[in-house]
Tab-separated table of C-alpha atoms and ligand atoms in Angstrom:
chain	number	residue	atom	x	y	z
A	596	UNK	CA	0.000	0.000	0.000
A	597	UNK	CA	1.417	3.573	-1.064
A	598	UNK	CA	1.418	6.019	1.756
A	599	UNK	CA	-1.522	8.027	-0.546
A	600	UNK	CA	-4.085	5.130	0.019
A	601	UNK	CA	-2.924	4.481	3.963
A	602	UNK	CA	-5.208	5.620	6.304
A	603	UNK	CA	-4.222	9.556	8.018
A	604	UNK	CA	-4.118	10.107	11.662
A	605	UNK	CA	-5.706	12.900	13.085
A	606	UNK	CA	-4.493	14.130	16.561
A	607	UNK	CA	-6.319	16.845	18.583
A	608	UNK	CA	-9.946	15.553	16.961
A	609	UNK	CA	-11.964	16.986	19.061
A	610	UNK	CA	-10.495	20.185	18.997
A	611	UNK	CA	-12.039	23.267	17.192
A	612	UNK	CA	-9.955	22.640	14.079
A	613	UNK	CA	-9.238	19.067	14.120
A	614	UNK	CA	-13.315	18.659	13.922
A	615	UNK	CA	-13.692	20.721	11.271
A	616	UNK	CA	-10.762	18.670	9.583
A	617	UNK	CA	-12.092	15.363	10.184
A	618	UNK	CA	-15.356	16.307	8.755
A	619	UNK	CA	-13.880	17.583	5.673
A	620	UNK	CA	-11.001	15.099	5.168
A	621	UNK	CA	-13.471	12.501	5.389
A	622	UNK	CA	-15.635	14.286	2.849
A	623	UNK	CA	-13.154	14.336	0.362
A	624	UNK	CA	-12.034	10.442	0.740
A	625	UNK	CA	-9.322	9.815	3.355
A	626	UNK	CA	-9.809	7.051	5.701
A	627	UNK	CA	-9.112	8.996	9.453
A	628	UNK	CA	-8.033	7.626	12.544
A	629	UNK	CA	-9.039	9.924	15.362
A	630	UNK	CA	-7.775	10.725	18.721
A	631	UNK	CA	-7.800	13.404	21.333
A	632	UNK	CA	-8.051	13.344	25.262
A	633	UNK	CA	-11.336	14.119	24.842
A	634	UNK	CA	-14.430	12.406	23.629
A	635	UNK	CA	-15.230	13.283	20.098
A	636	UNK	CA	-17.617	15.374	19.436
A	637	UNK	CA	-21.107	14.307	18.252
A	638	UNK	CA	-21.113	11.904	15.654
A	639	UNK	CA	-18.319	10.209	13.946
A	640	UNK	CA	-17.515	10.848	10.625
A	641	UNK	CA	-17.634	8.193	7.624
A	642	UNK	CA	-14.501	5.514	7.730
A	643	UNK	CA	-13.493	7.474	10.852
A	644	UNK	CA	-12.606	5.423	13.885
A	645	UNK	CA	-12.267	7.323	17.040
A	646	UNK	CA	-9.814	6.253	20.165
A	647	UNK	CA	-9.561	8.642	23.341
A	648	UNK	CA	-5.469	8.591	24.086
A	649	UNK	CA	-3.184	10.809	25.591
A	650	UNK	CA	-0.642	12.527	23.694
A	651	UNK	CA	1.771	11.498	26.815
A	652	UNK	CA	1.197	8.431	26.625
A	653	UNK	CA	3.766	6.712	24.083
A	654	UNK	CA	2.633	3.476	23.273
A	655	UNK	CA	-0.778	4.590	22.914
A	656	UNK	CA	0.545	6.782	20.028
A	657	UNK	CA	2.722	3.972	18.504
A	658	UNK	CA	-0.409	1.822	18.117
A	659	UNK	CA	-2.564	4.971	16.858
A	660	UNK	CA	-0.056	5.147	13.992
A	661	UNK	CA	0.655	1.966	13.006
A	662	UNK	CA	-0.056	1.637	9.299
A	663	UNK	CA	-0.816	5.232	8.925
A	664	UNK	CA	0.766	7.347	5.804
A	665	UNK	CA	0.380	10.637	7.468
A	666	UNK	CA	-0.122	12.286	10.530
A	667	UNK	CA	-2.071	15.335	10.959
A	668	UNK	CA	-0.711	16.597	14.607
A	669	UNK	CA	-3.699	19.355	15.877
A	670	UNK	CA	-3.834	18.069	19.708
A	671	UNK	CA	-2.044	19.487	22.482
A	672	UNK	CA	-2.216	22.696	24.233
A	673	UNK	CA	-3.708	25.115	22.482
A	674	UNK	CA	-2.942	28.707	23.907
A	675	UNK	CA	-0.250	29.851	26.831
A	676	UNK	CA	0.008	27.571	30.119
A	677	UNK	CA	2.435	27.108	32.763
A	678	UNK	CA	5.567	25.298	31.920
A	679	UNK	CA	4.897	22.420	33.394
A	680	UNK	CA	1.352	21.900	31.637
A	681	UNK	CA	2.623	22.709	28.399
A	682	UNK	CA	6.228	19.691	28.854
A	683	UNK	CA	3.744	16.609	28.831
A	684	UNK	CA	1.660	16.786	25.885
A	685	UNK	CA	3.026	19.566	23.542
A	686	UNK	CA	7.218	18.902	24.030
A	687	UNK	CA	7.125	14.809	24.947
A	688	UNK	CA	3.876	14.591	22.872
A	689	UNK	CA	5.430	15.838	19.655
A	690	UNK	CA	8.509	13.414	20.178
A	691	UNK	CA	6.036	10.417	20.180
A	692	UNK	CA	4.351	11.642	17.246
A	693	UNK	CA	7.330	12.073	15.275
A	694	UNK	CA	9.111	8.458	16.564
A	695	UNK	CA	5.911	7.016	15.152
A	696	UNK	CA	6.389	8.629	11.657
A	697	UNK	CA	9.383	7.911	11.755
A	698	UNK	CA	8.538	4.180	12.355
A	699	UNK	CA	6.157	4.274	9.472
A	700	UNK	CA	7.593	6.534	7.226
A	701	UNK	CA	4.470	9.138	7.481
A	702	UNK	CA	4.654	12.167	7.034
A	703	UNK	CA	3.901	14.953	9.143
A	704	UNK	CA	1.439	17.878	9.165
A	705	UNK	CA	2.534	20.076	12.370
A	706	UNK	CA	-0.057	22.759	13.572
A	707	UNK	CA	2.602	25.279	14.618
A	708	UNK	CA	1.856	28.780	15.315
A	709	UNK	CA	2.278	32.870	14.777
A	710	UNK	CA	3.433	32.301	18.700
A	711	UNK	CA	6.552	30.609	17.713
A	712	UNK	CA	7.864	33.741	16.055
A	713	UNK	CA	5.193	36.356	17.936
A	714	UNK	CA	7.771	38.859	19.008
A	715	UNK	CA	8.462	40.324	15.292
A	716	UNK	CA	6.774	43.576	15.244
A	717	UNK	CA	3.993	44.041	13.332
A	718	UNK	CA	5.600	46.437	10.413
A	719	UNK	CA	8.284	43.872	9.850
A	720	UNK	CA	7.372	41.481	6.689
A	721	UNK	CA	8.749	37.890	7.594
A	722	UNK	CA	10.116	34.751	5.245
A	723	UNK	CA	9.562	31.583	6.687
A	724	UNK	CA	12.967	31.217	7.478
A	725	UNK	CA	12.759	34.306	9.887
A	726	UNK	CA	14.403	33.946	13.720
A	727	UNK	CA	12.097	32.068	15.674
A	728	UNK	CA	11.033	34.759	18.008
A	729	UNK	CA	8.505	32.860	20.584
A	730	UNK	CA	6.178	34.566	22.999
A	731	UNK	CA	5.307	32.326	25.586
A	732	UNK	CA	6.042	28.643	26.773
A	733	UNK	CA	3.218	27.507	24.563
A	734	UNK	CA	5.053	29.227	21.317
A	735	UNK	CA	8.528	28.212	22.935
A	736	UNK	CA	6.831	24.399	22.323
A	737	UNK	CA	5.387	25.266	18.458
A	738	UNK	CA	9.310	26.414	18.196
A	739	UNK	CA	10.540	23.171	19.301
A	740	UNK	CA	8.009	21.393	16.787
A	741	UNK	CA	9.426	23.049	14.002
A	742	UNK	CA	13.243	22.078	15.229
A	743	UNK	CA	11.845	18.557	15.744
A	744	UNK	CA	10.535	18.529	11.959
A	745	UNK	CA	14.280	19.371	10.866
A	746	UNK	CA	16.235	17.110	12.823
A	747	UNK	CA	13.659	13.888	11.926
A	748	UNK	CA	13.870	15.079	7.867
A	749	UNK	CA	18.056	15.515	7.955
A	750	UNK	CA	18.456	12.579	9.784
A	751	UNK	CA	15.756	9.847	9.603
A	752	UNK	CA	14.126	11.377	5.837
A	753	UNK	CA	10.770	12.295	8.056
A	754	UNK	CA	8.474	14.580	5.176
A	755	UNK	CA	7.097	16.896	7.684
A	756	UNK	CA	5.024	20.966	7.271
A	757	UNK	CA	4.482	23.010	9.690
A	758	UNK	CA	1.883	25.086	9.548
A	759	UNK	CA	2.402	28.341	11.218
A	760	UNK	CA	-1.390	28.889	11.554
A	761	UNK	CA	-2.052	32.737	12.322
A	762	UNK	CA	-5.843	32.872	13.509
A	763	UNK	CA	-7.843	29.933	12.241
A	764	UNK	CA	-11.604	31.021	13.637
A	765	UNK	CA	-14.643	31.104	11.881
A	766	UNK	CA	-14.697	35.069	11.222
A	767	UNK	CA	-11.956	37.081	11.526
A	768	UNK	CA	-13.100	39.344	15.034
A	769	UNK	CA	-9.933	42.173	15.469
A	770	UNK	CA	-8.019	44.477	13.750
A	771	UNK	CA	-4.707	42.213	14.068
A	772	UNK	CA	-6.878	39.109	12.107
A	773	UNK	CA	-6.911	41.835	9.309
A	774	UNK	CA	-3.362	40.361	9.110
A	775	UNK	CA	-3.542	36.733	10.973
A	776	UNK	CA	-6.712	35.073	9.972
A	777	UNK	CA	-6.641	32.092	8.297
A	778	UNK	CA	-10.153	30.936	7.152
A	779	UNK	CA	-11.469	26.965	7.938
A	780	UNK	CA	-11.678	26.287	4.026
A	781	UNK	CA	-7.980	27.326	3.421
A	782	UNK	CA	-7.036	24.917	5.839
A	783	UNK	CA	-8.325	22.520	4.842
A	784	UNK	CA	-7.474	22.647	1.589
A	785	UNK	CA	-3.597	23.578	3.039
A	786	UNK	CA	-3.924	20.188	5.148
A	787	UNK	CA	-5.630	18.089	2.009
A	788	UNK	CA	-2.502	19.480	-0.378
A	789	UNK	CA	-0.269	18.725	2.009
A	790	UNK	CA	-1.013	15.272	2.250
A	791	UNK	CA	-1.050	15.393	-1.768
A	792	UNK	CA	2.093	16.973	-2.389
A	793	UNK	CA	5.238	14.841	-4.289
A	794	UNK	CA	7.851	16.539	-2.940
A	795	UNK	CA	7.421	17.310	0.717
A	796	UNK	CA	10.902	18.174	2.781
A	797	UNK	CA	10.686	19.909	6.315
A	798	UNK	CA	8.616	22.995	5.145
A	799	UNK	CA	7.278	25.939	6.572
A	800	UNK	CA	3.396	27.575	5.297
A	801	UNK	CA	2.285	30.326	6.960
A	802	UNK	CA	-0.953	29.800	7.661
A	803	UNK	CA	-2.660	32.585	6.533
A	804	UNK	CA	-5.638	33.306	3.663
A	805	UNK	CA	-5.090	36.028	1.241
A	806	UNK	CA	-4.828	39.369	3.215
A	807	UNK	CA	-4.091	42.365	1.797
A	808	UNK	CA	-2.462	43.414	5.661
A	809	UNK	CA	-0.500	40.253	5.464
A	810	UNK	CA	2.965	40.020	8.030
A	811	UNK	CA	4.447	37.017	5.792
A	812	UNK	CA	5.752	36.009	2.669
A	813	UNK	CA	7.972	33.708	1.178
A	814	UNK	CA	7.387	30.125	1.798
A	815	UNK	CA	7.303	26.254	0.527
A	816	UNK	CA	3.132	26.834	-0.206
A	817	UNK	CA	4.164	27.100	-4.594
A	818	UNK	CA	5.725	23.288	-4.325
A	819	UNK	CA	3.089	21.841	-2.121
A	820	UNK	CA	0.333	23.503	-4.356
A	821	UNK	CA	-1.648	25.425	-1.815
A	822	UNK	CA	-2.421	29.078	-2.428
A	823	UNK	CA	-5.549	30.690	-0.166
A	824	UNK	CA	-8.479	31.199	-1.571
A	825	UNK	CA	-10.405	33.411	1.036
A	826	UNK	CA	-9.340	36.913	2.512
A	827	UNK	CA	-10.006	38.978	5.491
A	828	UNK	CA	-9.544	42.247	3.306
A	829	UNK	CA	-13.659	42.383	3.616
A	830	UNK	CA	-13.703	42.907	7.209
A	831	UNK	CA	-11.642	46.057	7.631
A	832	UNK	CA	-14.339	48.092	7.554
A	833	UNK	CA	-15.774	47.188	10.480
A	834	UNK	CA	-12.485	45.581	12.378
A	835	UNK	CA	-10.628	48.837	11.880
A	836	UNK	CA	-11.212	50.207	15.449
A	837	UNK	CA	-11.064	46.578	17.044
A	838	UNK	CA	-7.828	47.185	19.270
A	839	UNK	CA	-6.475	47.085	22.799
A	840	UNK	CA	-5.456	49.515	24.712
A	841	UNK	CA	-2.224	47.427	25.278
A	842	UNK	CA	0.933	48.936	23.760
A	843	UNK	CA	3.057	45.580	23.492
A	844	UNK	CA	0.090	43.826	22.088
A	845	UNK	CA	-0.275	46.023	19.454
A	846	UNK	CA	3.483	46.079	18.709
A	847	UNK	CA	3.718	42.936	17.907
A	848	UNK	CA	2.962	40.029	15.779
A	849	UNK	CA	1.713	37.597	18.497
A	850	UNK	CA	-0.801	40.198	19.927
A	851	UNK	CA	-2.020	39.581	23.275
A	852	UNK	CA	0.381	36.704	24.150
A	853	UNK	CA	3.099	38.637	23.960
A	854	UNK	CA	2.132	40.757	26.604
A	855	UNK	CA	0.836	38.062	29.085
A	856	UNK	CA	3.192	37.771	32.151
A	857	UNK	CA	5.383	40.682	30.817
A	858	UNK	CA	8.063	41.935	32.251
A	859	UNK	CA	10.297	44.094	30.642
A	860	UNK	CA	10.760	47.311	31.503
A	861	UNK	CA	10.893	48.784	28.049
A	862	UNK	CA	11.430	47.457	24.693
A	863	UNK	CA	14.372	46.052	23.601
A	864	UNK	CA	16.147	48.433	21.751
B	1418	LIG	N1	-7.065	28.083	16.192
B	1418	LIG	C1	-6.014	28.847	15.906
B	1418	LIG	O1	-6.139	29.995	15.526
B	1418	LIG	C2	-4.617	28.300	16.043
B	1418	LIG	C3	-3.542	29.176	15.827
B	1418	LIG	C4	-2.253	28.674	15.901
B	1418	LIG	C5	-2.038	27.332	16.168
B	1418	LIG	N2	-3.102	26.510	16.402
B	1418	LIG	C6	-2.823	25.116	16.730
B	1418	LIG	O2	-3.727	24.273	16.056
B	1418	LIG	C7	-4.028	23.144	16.877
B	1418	LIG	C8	-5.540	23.032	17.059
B	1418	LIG	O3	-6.020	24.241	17.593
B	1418	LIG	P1	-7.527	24.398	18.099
B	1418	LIG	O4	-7.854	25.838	17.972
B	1418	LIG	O5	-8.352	23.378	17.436
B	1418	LIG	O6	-7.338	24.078	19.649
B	1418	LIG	P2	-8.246	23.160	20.608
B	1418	LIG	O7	-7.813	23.464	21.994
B	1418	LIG	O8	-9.686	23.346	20.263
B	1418	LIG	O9	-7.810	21.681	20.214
B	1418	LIG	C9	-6.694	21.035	20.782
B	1418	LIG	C10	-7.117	19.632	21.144
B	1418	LIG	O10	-5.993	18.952	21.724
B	1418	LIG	C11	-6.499	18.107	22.740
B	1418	LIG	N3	-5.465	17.804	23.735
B	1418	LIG	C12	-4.968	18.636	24.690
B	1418	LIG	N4	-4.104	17.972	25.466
B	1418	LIG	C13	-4.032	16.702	24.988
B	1418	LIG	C14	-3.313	15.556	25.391
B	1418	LIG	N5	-2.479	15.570	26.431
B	1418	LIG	N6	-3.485	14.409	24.680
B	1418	LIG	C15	-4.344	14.375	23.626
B	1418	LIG	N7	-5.057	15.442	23.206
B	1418	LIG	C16	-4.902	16.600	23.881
B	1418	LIG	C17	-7.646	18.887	23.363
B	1418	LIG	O11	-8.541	18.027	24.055
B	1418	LIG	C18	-8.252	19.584	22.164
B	1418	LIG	O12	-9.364	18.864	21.654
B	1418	LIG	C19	-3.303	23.352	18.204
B	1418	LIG	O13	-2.071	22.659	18.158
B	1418	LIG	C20	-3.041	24.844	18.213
B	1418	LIG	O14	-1.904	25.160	18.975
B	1418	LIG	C21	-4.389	26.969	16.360
């Protein structure tokens, strides 16, 4: 069996976007094997088996991914935590994930994040190959992800994207989404071309639609064949005036995470 035709994992399934991605991955004809910590929500959908597992727990994950062409890694923690609640699942979870592609040879769709390079400014365009900048312990993790994805591709051959999702919500709801947003069809498509692709190495996508207020450019999204489709260009009209009062969350790219728990006494220079 090719790994096109195996069947895709799906990590974090019950999650906002790992939902939406199982119902539209299964739409479009891959076989999914769900997980998350938490019970799935509502009904399962078609050729999708479902298995509650902790990301912590290793040989849970090794069995999840057994036979599996790709895995599509959305669980984990999902905004900023203490250290100690981010280590378990986000740090030791994304080692078992990739020791199981590894394992299989699947490849790997990462959900990184904006937050692993959040303390850019906001008037500063970025490549994807920009200094990873992260803004809390949650970004530190995304960071980490990313670094994981290089050493499994130069060393074991591990295809792996990361996804550097900006703000993947229904609508976009502040001025800074102007910028971030990231709209639920474009990633799914993103996800379903990435599991397409021919020549996957350890890329980086920002995760973005088509916004005119964009921070990023330059990345791998030309030889995977994803370009977004949707824009958040028609909300500036009425997100214009949607901002905090909050001078480092304005300054920068990672908005309001950036200045949770801050400390500094002024900027650096
Ligand atoms: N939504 C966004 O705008 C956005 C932006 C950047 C990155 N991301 C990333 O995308 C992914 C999905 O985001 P989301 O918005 O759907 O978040 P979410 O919190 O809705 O989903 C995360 C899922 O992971 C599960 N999970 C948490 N700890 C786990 C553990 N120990 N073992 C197994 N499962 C566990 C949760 O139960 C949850 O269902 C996350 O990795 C997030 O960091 C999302």
């Amino acid at each position: 069996m090719s790994r096109e035709t195996k069947p895709v994992l799906l990590t974090g399934a019950s999650g906002a976007l790992g939902s939406m991605l199982a119902a539209r991955l299964a739409e479009w004809g891959w076989d999914l094997v769900l997980t998350d910590i938490r019970p799935f929500p509502g009904a399962l959908p078609a050729r999708a088996r479902f298995r509650q597992a902790d990301l912590c727990d290793r040989a849970a994950i090794a069995e999840l991914a057994s036979g599996c062409g790709a895995i599509l890694h959305f669980g984990g923690v999902s905004t900023e935590r203490p250290f100690e609640e981010v280590l378990g699942p986000n740090i030791s979870g994304l080692f078992h994930i990739f020791e199981a592609a590894r394992l299989n040879e699947a490849r790997v769709i990462f959900a990184s994040s904006n937050h692993a390079i959040g303390f850019h400014e906001r008037a500063t365009p970025l490549d994807d190959d920009c200094e990873l900048r992260p803004d809390t312990y949650y970004g530190l993790s995304k960071a980490y992800g990313e670094l994981m994805g290089r050493l499994y591709w130069y060393k074991h051959g591990v295809e792996n994207i990361s996804i550097r999702i900006g703000s993947a919500f229904p609508k976009p709801t502040t001025r800074r989404m102007l910028s971030s947003w990231l709209s639920y069809d474009d990633l799914a498509r993103m996800v379903a071309a990435g599991l397409r692709a021919g020549d996957v190495r350890c890329d980086i996508v920002w995760g973005a639609s088509d916004n005119t207020r964009t921070f990023w450019r330059n990345d791998a999204r030309e030889r995977l064949g994803w370009a977004p489709e949707d824009s958040a260009d028609g909300f500036a009209a009425i997100l214009d005036t949607v901002v905090s009062q909050d001078p480092i969350e304005e300054l920068y790219q990672g908005g309001h995470l950036c200045s949770r728990d801050y400390t500094r006494k002024r900027p650096p220079p």
